[in-house]
Coordinates of C-alpha atoms in Angstrom, one line a residue:
X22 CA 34.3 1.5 -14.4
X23 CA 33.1 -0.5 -17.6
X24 CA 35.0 -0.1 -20.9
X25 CA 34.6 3.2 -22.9
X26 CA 30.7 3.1 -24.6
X27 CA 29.4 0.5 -22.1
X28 CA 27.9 1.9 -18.8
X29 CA 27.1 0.1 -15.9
X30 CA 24.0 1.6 -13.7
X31 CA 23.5 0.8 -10.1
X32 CA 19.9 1.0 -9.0
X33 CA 19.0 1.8 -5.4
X34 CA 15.9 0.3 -4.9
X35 CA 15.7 0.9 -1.3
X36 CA 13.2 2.0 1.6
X37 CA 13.5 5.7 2.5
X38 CA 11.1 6.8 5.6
X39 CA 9.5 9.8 5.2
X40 CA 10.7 12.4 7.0
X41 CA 13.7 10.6 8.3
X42 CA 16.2 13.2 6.2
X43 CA 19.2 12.4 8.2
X44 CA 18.5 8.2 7.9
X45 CA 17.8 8.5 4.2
X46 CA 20.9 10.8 3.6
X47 CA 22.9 8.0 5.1
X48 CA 21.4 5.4 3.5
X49 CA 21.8 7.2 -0.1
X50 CA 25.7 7.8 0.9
X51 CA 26.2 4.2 1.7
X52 CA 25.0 3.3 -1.2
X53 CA 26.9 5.4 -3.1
X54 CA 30.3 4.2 -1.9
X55 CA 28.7 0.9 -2.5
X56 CA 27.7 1.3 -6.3
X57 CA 31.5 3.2 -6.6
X58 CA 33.9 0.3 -4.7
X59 CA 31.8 -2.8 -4.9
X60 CA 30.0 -2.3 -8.2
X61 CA 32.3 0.1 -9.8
X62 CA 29.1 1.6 -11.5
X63 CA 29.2 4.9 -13.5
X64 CA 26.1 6.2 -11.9
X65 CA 24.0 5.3 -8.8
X66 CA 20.3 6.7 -9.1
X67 CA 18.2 6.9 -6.0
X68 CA 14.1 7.1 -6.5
X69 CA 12.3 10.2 -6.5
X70 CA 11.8 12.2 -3.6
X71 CA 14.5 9.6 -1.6
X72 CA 16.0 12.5 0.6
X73 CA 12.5 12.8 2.1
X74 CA 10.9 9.9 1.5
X75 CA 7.7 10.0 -0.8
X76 CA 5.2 11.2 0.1
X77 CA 6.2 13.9 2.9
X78 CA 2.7 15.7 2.1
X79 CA 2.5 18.8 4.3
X80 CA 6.2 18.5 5.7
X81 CA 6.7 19.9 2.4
X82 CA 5.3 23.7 3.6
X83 CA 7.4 23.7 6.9
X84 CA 10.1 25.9 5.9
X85 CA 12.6 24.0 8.5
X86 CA 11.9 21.3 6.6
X87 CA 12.8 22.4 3.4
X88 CA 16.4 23.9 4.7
X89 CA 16.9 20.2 6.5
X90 CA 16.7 18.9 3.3
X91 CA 18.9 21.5 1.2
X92 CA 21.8 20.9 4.1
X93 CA 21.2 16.9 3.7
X94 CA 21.4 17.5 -0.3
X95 CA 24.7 18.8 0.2
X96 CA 26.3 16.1 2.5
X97 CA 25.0 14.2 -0.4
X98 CA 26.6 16.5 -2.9
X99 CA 30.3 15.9 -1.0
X100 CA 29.9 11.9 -0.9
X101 CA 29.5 11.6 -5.0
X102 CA 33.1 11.5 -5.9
X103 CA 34.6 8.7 -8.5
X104 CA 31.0 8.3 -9.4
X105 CA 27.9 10.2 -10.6
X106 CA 24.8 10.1 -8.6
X107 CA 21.1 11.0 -9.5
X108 CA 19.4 11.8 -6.4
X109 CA 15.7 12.7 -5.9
X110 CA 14.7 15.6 -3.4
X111 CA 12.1 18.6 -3.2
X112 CA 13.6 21.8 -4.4
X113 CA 12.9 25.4 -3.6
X114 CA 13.7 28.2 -5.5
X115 CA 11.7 31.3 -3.9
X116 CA 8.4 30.4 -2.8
X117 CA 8.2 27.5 -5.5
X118 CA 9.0 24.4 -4.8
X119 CA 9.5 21.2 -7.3
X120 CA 9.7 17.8 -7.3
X121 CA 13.3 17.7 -8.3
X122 CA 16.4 15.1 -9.2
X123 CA 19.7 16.0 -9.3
X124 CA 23.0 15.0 -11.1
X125 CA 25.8 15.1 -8.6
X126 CA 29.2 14.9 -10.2
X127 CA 32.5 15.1 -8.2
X128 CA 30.6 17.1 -5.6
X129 CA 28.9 19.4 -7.7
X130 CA 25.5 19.6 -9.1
X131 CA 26.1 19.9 -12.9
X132 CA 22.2 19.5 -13.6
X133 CA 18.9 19.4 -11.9
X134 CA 15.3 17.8 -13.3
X135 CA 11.8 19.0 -12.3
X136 CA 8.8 16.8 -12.5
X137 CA 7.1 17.7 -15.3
X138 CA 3.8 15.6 -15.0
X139 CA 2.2 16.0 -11.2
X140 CA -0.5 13.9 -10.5
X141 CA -3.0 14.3 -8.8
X142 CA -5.5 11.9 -8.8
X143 CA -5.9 8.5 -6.6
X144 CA -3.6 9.2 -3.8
X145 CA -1.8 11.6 -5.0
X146 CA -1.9 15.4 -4.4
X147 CA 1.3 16.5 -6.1
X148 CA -0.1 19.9 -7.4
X149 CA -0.7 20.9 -3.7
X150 CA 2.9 21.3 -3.1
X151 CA 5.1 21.5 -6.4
X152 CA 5.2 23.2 -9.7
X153 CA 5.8 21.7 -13.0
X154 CA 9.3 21.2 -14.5
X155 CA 9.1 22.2 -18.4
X156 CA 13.1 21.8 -19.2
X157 CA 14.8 18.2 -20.1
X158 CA 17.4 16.9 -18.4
X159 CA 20.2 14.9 -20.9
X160 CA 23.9 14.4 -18.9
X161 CA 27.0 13.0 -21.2
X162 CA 28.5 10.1 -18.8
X163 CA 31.5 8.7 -20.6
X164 CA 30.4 9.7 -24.1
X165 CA 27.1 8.3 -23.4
X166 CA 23.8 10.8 -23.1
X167 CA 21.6 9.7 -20.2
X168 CA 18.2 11.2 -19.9
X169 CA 16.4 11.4 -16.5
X170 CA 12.3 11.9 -16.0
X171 CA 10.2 11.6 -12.6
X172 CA 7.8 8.8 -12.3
X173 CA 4.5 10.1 -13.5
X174 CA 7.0 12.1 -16.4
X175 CA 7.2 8.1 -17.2
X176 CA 3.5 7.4 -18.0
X177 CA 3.1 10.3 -20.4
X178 CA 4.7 11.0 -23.8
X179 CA 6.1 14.7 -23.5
X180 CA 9.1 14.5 -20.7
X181 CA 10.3 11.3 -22.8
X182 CA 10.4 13.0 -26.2
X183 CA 12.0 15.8 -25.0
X184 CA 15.1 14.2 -23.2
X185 CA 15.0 12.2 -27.0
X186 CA 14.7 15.5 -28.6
X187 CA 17.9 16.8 -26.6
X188 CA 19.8 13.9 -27.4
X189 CA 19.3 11.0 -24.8
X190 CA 20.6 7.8 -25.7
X191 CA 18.6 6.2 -22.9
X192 CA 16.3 7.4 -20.1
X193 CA 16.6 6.9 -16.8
X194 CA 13.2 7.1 -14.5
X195 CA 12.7 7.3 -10.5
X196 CA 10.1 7.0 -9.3
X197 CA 7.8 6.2 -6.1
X198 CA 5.2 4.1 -7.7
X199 CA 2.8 2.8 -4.7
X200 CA 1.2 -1.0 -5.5
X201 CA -2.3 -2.0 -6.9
X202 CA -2.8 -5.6 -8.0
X203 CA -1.3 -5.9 -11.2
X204 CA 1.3 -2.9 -11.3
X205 CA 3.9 -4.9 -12.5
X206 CA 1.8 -5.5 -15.8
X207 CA 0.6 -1.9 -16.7
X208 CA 4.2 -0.8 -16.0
X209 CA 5.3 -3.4 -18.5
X210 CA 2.7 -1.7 -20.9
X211 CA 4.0 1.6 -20.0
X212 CA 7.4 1.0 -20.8
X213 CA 6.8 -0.5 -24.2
X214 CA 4.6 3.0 -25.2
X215 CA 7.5 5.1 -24.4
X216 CA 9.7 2.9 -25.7
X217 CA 8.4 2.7 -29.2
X218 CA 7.6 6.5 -29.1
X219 CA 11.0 7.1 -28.3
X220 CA 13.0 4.6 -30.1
X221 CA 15.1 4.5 -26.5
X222 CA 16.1 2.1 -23.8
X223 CA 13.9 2.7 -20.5
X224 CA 15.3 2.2 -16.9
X225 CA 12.7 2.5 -14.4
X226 CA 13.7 2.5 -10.7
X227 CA 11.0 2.3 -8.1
X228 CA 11.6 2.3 -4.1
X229 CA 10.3 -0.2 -1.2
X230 CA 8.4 -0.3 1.6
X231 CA 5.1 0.8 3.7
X232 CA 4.0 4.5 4.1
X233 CA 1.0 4.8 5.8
X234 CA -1.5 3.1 3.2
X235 CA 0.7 3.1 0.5
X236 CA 2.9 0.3 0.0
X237 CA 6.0 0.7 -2.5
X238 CA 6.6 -2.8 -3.9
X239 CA 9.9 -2.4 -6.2
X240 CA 9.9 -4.4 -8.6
X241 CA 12.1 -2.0 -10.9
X242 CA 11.8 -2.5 -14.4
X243 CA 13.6 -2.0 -17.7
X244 CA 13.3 -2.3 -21.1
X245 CA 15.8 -2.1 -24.0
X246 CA 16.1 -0.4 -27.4
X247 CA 14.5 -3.5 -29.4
X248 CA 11.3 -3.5 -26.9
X249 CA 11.9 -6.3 -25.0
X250 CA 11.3 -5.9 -21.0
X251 CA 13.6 -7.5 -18.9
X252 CA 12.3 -9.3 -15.5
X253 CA 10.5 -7.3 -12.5
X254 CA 13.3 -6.8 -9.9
X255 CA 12.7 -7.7 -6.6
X256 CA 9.5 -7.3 -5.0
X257 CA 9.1 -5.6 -1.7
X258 CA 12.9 -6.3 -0.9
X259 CA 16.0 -3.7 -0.7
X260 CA 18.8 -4.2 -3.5
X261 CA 21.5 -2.3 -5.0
X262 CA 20.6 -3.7 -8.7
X263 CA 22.9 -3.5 -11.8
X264 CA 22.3 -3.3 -15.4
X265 CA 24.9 -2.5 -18.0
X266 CA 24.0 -0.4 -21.0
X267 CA 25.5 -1.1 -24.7
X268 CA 25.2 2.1 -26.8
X269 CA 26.0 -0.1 -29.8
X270 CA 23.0 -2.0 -30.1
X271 CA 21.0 -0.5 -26.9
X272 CA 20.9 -3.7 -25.2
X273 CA 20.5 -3.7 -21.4
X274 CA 22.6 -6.4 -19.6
X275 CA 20.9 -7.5 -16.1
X276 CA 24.6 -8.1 -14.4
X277 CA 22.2 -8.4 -10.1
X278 CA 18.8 -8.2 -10.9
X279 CA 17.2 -10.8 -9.0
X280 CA 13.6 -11.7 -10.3
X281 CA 10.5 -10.7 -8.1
X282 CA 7.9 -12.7 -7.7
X283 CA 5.4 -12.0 -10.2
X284 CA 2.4 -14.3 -9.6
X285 CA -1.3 -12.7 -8.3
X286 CA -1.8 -13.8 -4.9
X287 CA 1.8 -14.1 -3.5
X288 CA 2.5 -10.8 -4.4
X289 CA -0.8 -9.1 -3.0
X290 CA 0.2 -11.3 0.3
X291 CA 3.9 -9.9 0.5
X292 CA 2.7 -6.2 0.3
X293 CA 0.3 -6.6 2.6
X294 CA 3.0 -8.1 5.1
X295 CA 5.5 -5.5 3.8
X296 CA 2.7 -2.9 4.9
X297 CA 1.9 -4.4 8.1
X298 CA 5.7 -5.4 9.0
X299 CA 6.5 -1.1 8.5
X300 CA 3.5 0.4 9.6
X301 CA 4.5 -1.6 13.2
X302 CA 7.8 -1.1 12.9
X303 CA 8.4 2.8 11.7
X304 CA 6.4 3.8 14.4
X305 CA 7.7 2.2 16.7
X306 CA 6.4 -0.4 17.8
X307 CA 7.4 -4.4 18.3
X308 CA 4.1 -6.4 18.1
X309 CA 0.7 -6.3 17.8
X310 CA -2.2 -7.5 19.7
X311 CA -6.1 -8.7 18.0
X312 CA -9.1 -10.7 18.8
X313 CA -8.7 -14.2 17.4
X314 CA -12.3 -15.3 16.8
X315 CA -12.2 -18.6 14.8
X316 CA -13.1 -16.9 12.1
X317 CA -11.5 -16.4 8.5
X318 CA -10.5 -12.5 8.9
X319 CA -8.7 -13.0 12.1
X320 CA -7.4 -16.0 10.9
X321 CA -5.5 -14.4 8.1
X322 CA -5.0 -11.5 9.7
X323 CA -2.8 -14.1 12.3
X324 CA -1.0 -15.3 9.4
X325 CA 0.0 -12.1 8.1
X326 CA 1.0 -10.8 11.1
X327 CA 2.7 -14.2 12.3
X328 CA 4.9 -14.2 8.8
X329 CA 5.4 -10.6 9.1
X330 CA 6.6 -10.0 12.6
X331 CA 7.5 -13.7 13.7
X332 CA 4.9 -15.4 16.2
X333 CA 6.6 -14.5 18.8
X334 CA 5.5 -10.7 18.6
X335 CA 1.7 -11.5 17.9
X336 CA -0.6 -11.8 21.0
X337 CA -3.9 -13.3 19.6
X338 CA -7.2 -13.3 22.1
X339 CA -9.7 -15.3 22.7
X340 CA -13.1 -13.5 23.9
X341 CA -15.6 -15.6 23.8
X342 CA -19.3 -14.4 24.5
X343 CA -22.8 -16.4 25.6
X344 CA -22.9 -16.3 21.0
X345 CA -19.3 -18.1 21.0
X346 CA -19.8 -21.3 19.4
X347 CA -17.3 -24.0 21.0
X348 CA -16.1 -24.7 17.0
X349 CA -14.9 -21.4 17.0
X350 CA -13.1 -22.0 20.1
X351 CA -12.0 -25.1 19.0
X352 CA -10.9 -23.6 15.2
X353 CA -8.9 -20.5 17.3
X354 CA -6.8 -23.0 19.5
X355 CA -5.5 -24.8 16.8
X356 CA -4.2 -21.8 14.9
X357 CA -2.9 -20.6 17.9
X358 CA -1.1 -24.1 18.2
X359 CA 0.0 -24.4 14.4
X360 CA 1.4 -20.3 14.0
X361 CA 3.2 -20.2 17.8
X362 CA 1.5 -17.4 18.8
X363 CA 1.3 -15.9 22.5
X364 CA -2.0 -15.9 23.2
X365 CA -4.8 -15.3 26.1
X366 CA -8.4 -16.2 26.7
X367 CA -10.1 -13.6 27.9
X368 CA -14.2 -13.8 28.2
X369 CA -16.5 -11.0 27.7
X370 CA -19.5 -12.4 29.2
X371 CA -19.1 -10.4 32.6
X372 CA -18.8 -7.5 30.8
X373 CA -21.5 -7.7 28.9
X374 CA -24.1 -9.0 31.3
X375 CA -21.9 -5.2 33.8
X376 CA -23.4 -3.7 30.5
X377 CA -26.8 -5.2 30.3
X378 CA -27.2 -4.4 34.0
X379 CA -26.4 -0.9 33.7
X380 CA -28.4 -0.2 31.0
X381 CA -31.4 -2.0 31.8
X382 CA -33.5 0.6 33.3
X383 CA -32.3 3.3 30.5
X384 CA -33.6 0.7 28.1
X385 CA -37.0 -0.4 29.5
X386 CA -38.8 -2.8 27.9
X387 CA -37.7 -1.9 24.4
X388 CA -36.6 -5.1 22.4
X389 CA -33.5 -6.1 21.6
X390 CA -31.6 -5.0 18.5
X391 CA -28.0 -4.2 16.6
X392 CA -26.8 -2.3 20.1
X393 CA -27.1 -5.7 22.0
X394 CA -25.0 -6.9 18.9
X395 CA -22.4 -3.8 19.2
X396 CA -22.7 -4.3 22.9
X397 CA -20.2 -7.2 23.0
X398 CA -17.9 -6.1 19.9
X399 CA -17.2 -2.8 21.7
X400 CA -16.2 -5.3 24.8
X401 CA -14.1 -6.6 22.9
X402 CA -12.3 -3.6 21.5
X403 CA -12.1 -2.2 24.9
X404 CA -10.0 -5.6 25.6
X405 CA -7.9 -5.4 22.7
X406 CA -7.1 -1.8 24.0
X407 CA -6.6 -2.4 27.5
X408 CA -4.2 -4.7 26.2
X409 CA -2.7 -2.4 23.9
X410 CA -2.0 0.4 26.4
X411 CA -0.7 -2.1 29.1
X412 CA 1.9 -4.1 27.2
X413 CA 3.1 -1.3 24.3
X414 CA 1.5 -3.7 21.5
X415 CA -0.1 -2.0 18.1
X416 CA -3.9 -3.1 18.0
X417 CA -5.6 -4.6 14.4
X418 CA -8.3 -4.5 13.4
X419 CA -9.3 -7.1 11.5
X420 CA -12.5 -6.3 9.2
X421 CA -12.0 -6.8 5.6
X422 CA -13.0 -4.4 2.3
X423 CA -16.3 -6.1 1.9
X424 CA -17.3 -5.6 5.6
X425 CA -15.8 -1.7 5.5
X426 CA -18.0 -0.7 2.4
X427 CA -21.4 -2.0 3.5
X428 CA -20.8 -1.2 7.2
X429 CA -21.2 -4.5 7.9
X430 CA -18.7 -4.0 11.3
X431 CA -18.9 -2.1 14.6
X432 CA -17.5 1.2 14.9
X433 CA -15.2 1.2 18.1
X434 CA -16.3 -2.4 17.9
X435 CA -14.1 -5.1 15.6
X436 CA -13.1 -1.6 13.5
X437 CA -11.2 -1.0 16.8
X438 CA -7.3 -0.7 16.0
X439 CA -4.3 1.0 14.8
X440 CA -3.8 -1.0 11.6
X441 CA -6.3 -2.8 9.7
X442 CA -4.0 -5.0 7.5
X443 CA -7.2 -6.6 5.2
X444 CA -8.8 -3.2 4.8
X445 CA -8.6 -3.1 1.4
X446 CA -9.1 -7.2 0.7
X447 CA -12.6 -8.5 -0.7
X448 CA -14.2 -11.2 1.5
X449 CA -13.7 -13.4 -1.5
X450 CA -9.9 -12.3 -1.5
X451 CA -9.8 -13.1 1.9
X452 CA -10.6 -17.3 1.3
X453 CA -8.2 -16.9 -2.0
X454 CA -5.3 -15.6 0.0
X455 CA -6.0 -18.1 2.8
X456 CA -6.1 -20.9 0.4
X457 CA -2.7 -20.0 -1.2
X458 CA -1.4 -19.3 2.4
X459 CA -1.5 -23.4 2.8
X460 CA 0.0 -24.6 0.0
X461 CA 3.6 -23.0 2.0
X462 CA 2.6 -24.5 5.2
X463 CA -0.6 -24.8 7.5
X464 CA -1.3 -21.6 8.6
X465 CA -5.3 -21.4 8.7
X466 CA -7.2 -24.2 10.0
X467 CA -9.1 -25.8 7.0
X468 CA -12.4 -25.7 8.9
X469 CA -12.1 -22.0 9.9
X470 CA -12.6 -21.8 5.6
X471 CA -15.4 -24.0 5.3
X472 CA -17.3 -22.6 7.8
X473 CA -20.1 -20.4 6.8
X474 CA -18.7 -16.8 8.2
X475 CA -20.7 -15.3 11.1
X476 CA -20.0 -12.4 13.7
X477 CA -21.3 -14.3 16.5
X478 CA -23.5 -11.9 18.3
X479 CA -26.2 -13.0 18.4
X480 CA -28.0 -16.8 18.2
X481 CA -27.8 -18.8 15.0
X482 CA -26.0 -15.3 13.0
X483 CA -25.0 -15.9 9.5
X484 CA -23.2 -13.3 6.9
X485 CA -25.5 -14.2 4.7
X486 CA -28.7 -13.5 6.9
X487 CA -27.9 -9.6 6.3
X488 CA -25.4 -9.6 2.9
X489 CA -25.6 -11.2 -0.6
X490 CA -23.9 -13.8 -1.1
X491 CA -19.8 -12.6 -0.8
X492 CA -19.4 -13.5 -4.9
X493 CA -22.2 -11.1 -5.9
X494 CA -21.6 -8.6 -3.1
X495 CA -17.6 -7.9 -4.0
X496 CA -18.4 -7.9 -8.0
X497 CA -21.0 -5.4 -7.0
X498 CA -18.3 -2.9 -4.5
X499 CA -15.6 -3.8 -7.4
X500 CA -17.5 -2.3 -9.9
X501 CA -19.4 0.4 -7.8
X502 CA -16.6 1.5 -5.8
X503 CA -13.4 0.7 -7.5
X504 CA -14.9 1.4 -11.1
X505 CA -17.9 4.3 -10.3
X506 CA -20.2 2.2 -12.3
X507 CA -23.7 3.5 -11.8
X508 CA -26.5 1.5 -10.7
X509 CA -28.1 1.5 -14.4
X510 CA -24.3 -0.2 -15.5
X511 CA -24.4 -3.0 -13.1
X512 CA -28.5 -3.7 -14.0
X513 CA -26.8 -3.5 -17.7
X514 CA -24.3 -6.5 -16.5
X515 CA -26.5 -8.3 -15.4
X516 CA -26.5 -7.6 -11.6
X517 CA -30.3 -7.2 -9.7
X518 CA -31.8 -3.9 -9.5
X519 CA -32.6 -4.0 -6.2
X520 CA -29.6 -5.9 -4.9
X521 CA -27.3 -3.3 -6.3
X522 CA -29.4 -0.4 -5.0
X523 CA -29.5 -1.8 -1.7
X524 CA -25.2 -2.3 -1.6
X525 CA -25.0 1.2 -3.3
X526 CA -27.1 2.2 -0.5
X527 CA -25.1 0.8 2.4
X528 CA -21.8 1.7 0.8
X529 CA -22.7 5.4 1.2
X530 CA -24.9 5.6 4.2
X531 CA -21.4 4.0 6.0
X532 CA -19.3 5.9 4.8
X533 CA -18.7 8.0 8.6
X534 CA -17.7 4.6 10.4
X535 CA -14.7 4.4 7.4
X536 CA -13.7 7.6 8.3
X537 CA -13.0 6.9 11.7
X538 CA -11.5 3.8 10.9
X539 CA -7.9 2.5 10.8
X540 CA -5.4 3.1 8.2
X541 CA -4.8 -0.3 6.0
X542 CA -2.4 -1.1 3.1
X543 CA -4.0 -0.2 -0.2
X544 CA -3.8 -3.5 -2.7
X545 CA -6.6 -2.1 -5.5
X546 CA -6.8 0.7 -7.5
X547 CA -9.4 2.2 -5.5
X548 CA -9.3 1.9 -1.6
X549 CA -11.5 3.6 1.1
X550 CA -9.1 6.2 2.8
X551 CA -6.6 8.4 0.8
X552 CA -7.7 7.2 -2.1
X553 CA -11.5 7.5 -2.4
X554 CA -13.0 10.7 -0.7
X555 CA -16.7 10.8 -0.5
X556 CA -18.0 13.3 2.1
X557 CA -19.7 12.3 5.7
X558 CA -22.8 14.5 4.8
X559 CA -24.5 13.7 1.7
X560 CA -27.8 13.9 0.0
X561 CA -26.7 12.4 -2.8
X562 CA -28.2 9.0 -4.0
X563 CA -27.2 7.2 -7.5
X564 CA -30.4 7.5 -9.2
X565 CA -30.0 4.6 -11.5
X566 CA -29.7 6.2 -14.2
X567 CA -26.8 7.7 -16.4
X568 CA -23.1 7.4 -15.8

């Protein structure tokens, strides 16, 4: 324990699988004896909703669920002696239920917290399960009064002044705060409002790892009574962290907090393997298998996968068609050669022309189109699956954020997969982060980025043949997708009419091949999935006009 005035507050800024209540109440109890016999801390907090993992979504109305979770609370409850834990966990009380934290104390509960902000916006649909907490939450721990608030009770004013009303000396926040590019920043930003509302020092304690298309990236934060924000812990890593709080002067001291990277495209590369490297893992898988095409997607979906998993559980294919170009073959080989991965060349030229022949006589003399195009993609998926179901690996798919919103891919085609890991990466994101990927080592062959891109279905096929050019088709999804600028704000910008009519167009007329498509880790504020929820069947159009 730290000298009388002076605390010292362990951080567990750990991965907690949703679900998984008897793994996460043994992870929180290790780390509780931990923070008490290595650290000798004064209090442990765990993020919100750890016991469950966040977010458990509709586990949350299975009343077996619930009572697993009150039984795991209180194995928790018995482990917090010679230290005080604050432990988040869903809490029922009748037929309400609340998104809760409790202060554990010699194995008693001497004071529970309930979410006072739920959001639910984005990907989050808080208000579906839990009702609103309206009481603060201020413990004395050696003399010193600690207030604690939930996450989104941390990006509005009220649950702050409250615990500062009822005495808090300093606040304490858990949270499960999922990445977009930039969250480091705007939590920065946060901290400093409440922090100069409040007058108070601000602790801010987020969790780790992949959930579906969420992707928890740590980097826990603090900021001290004089407004100055310490480093962003470690990003998309487990750590016990440590601070020490003087009441004196309300300075925080970082005793472990190892910086997280902070720069743009390492960090957006890191979740994305953190995403990949748990959705593979938690269920339960070992490696993953996906059609290498000498192309730039593929090619950094190898390198993700390669750094995430090790090369030696990624099994890229070959599978060229009569439309391969020998470059492409050529381009594939040598990332094969310079990652290590396990590889195979499979061609789908006697499927196609199996295809072909079969349909010949259904077809007639009708000309050739897109389903001659799709004909050979969907080969390949069924390849990739075959694969797949014979060997136990996870298949990717491998389109990227550009492709997904103009429906510039093949449902059941290259959209085949379990994961798409660049779902929510902008073609021109995609050259970026294989750019940066060299500078560590070679990773993407250099001419698989200066190649023009193409799908290679059909004879002399080009991106651009169909699409914009990638610079003015991604500024057009950013703003039309990510920002619900109408088509009458882009024409304002300085963007084509008819250009951004036509991607407005495509974005929503494709909008039924995205629903069928894999899950992929969510990097922007604004991702097609969870997070943006247009329906199937439509009339609507954006009629240029107004917001």
């Amino acid at each position: 324990m730290t000298g009388k005035g002076r605390l010292t507050i362990a951080l567990a800024q750990d991965d907690y699988l949703v679900g998984h209540i008897t793994g996460n109440q043994d992870r929180i109890i290790s780390r509780i004896a931990e923070a008490r016999d290595r650290v000798g801390a004064d209090l442990v907090v765990f993020p919100e909703l750890a016991l469950t993992g966040y977010p458990p979504e509709d586990l949350l109305l299975r009343p077996g669920f619930m009572r697993r979770t009150e039984q795991a609370l209180a194995e928790v409850q018995d482990a917090a002696q010679g230290i005080d834990v604050l432990v988040g966990h869903p809490r029922a009380e009748g037929d309400r239920r609340y998104n809760s934290l409790s202060w554990l104390r010699d194995g008693k509960v001497i004071g529970s917290y309930d979410k006072w902000d739920l959001p639910n916006y984005a990907v989050f649909d808080e208000r579906r399960y839990f009702v609103p907490g309206d009481s603060p939450l201020v413990v004395d721990l050696k003399g010193v009064k600690v207030g604690a608030i939930v996450c989104e009770d941390t990006w509005t004013p009220g649950a702050a002044a409250a615990a500062r009303e009822a005495g808090a000396q300093i606040i304490v926040s858990a949270n499960a705060s999922p990445y977009f590019e930039n969250k480091h920043v705007e939590r920065a930003h946060i901290l400093r409002e409440r922090q100069a509302e409040t007058g108070l020092p601000v602790i801010y304690l987020n969790c780790v790892g992949g959930q579906d298309e969420l992707v928890f990236d740590g980097h826990s934060l603090a900021i001290d009574a004089n407004g100055q924000v310490g480093e962003p812990g470690p990003l998309c890593q487990e750590a016990l962290l440590e601070v020490t709080f003087d009441p004196s002067g309300g300075k925080l001291h970082y005793d472990h907090w190892p910086a997280g990277q902070a720069e743009r495209l390492p960090v957006i590369y890191e979740v994305l393997k953190r995403g990949l490297r748990d959705y593979v893992l938690k269920n339960g898988f070992e490696s993953v298998v996906f059609g290498l095409s000498g192309g730039i997607d593929s090619a950094l979906t190898a390198a993700i996968a390669a750094d995430a998993l090790g090369p030696d559980k990624v099994l890229a294919v070959m599978m060229p068609s009569r439309h391969t170009s020998e470059l492409s073959l050529i381009l594939a080989s040598e990332q094969i050669a310079e990652l290590g991965l396990r590889h195979e060349n499979i061609s789908i030229e006697p499927i196609y022309q199996a295809q072909l022949k079969q349909l010949a006589e259904v077809f007639g003399d009708t000309r050739e189109n897109f389903t001659e195009e799709n004909l050979q993609a969907r080969a390949r998926g069924s390849v990739v699956m075959a694969l797949s179901n014979k060997f136990g690996h996870l298949p990717l798919a491998t389109s990227n954020k550009s492709e997904l919103a103009t429906g510039y891919s093949t449902i059941y085609g290259d959209m085949c997969g379990g994961y798409s890991p660049i779902k929510d990466v902008l073609k021109t994101l995609v050259y970026e982060l294989s750019d940066w990927r060299n500078t560590l080592s070679n990773a993407i062959p250099q001419g698989v980025i200066d190649r023009p891109p193409s799908a290679e279905l059909a004879p002399n096929q080009f991106d651009q043949d169909k699409l914009p050019s990638y610079e003015v088709l991604d500024d057009i999804i950013t703003r039309y997708v990510e920002q619900d600028q109408s088509i009458h704000d882009m024409v304002e910008a300085g963007i084509e009419e008819t250009i951004a009519r036509r991607v407005a167009g495509m974005v929503l007329a494709a909008e039924y091949k995205r629903r069928q498509g894999a899950p992929g880790p969510r990097i922007t504020r604004k991702a097609f999935g969870r997070d943006r929820r247009y329906p199937i069947t439509s009339g609507w159009r954006d009629s240029g006009i107004g917001v």
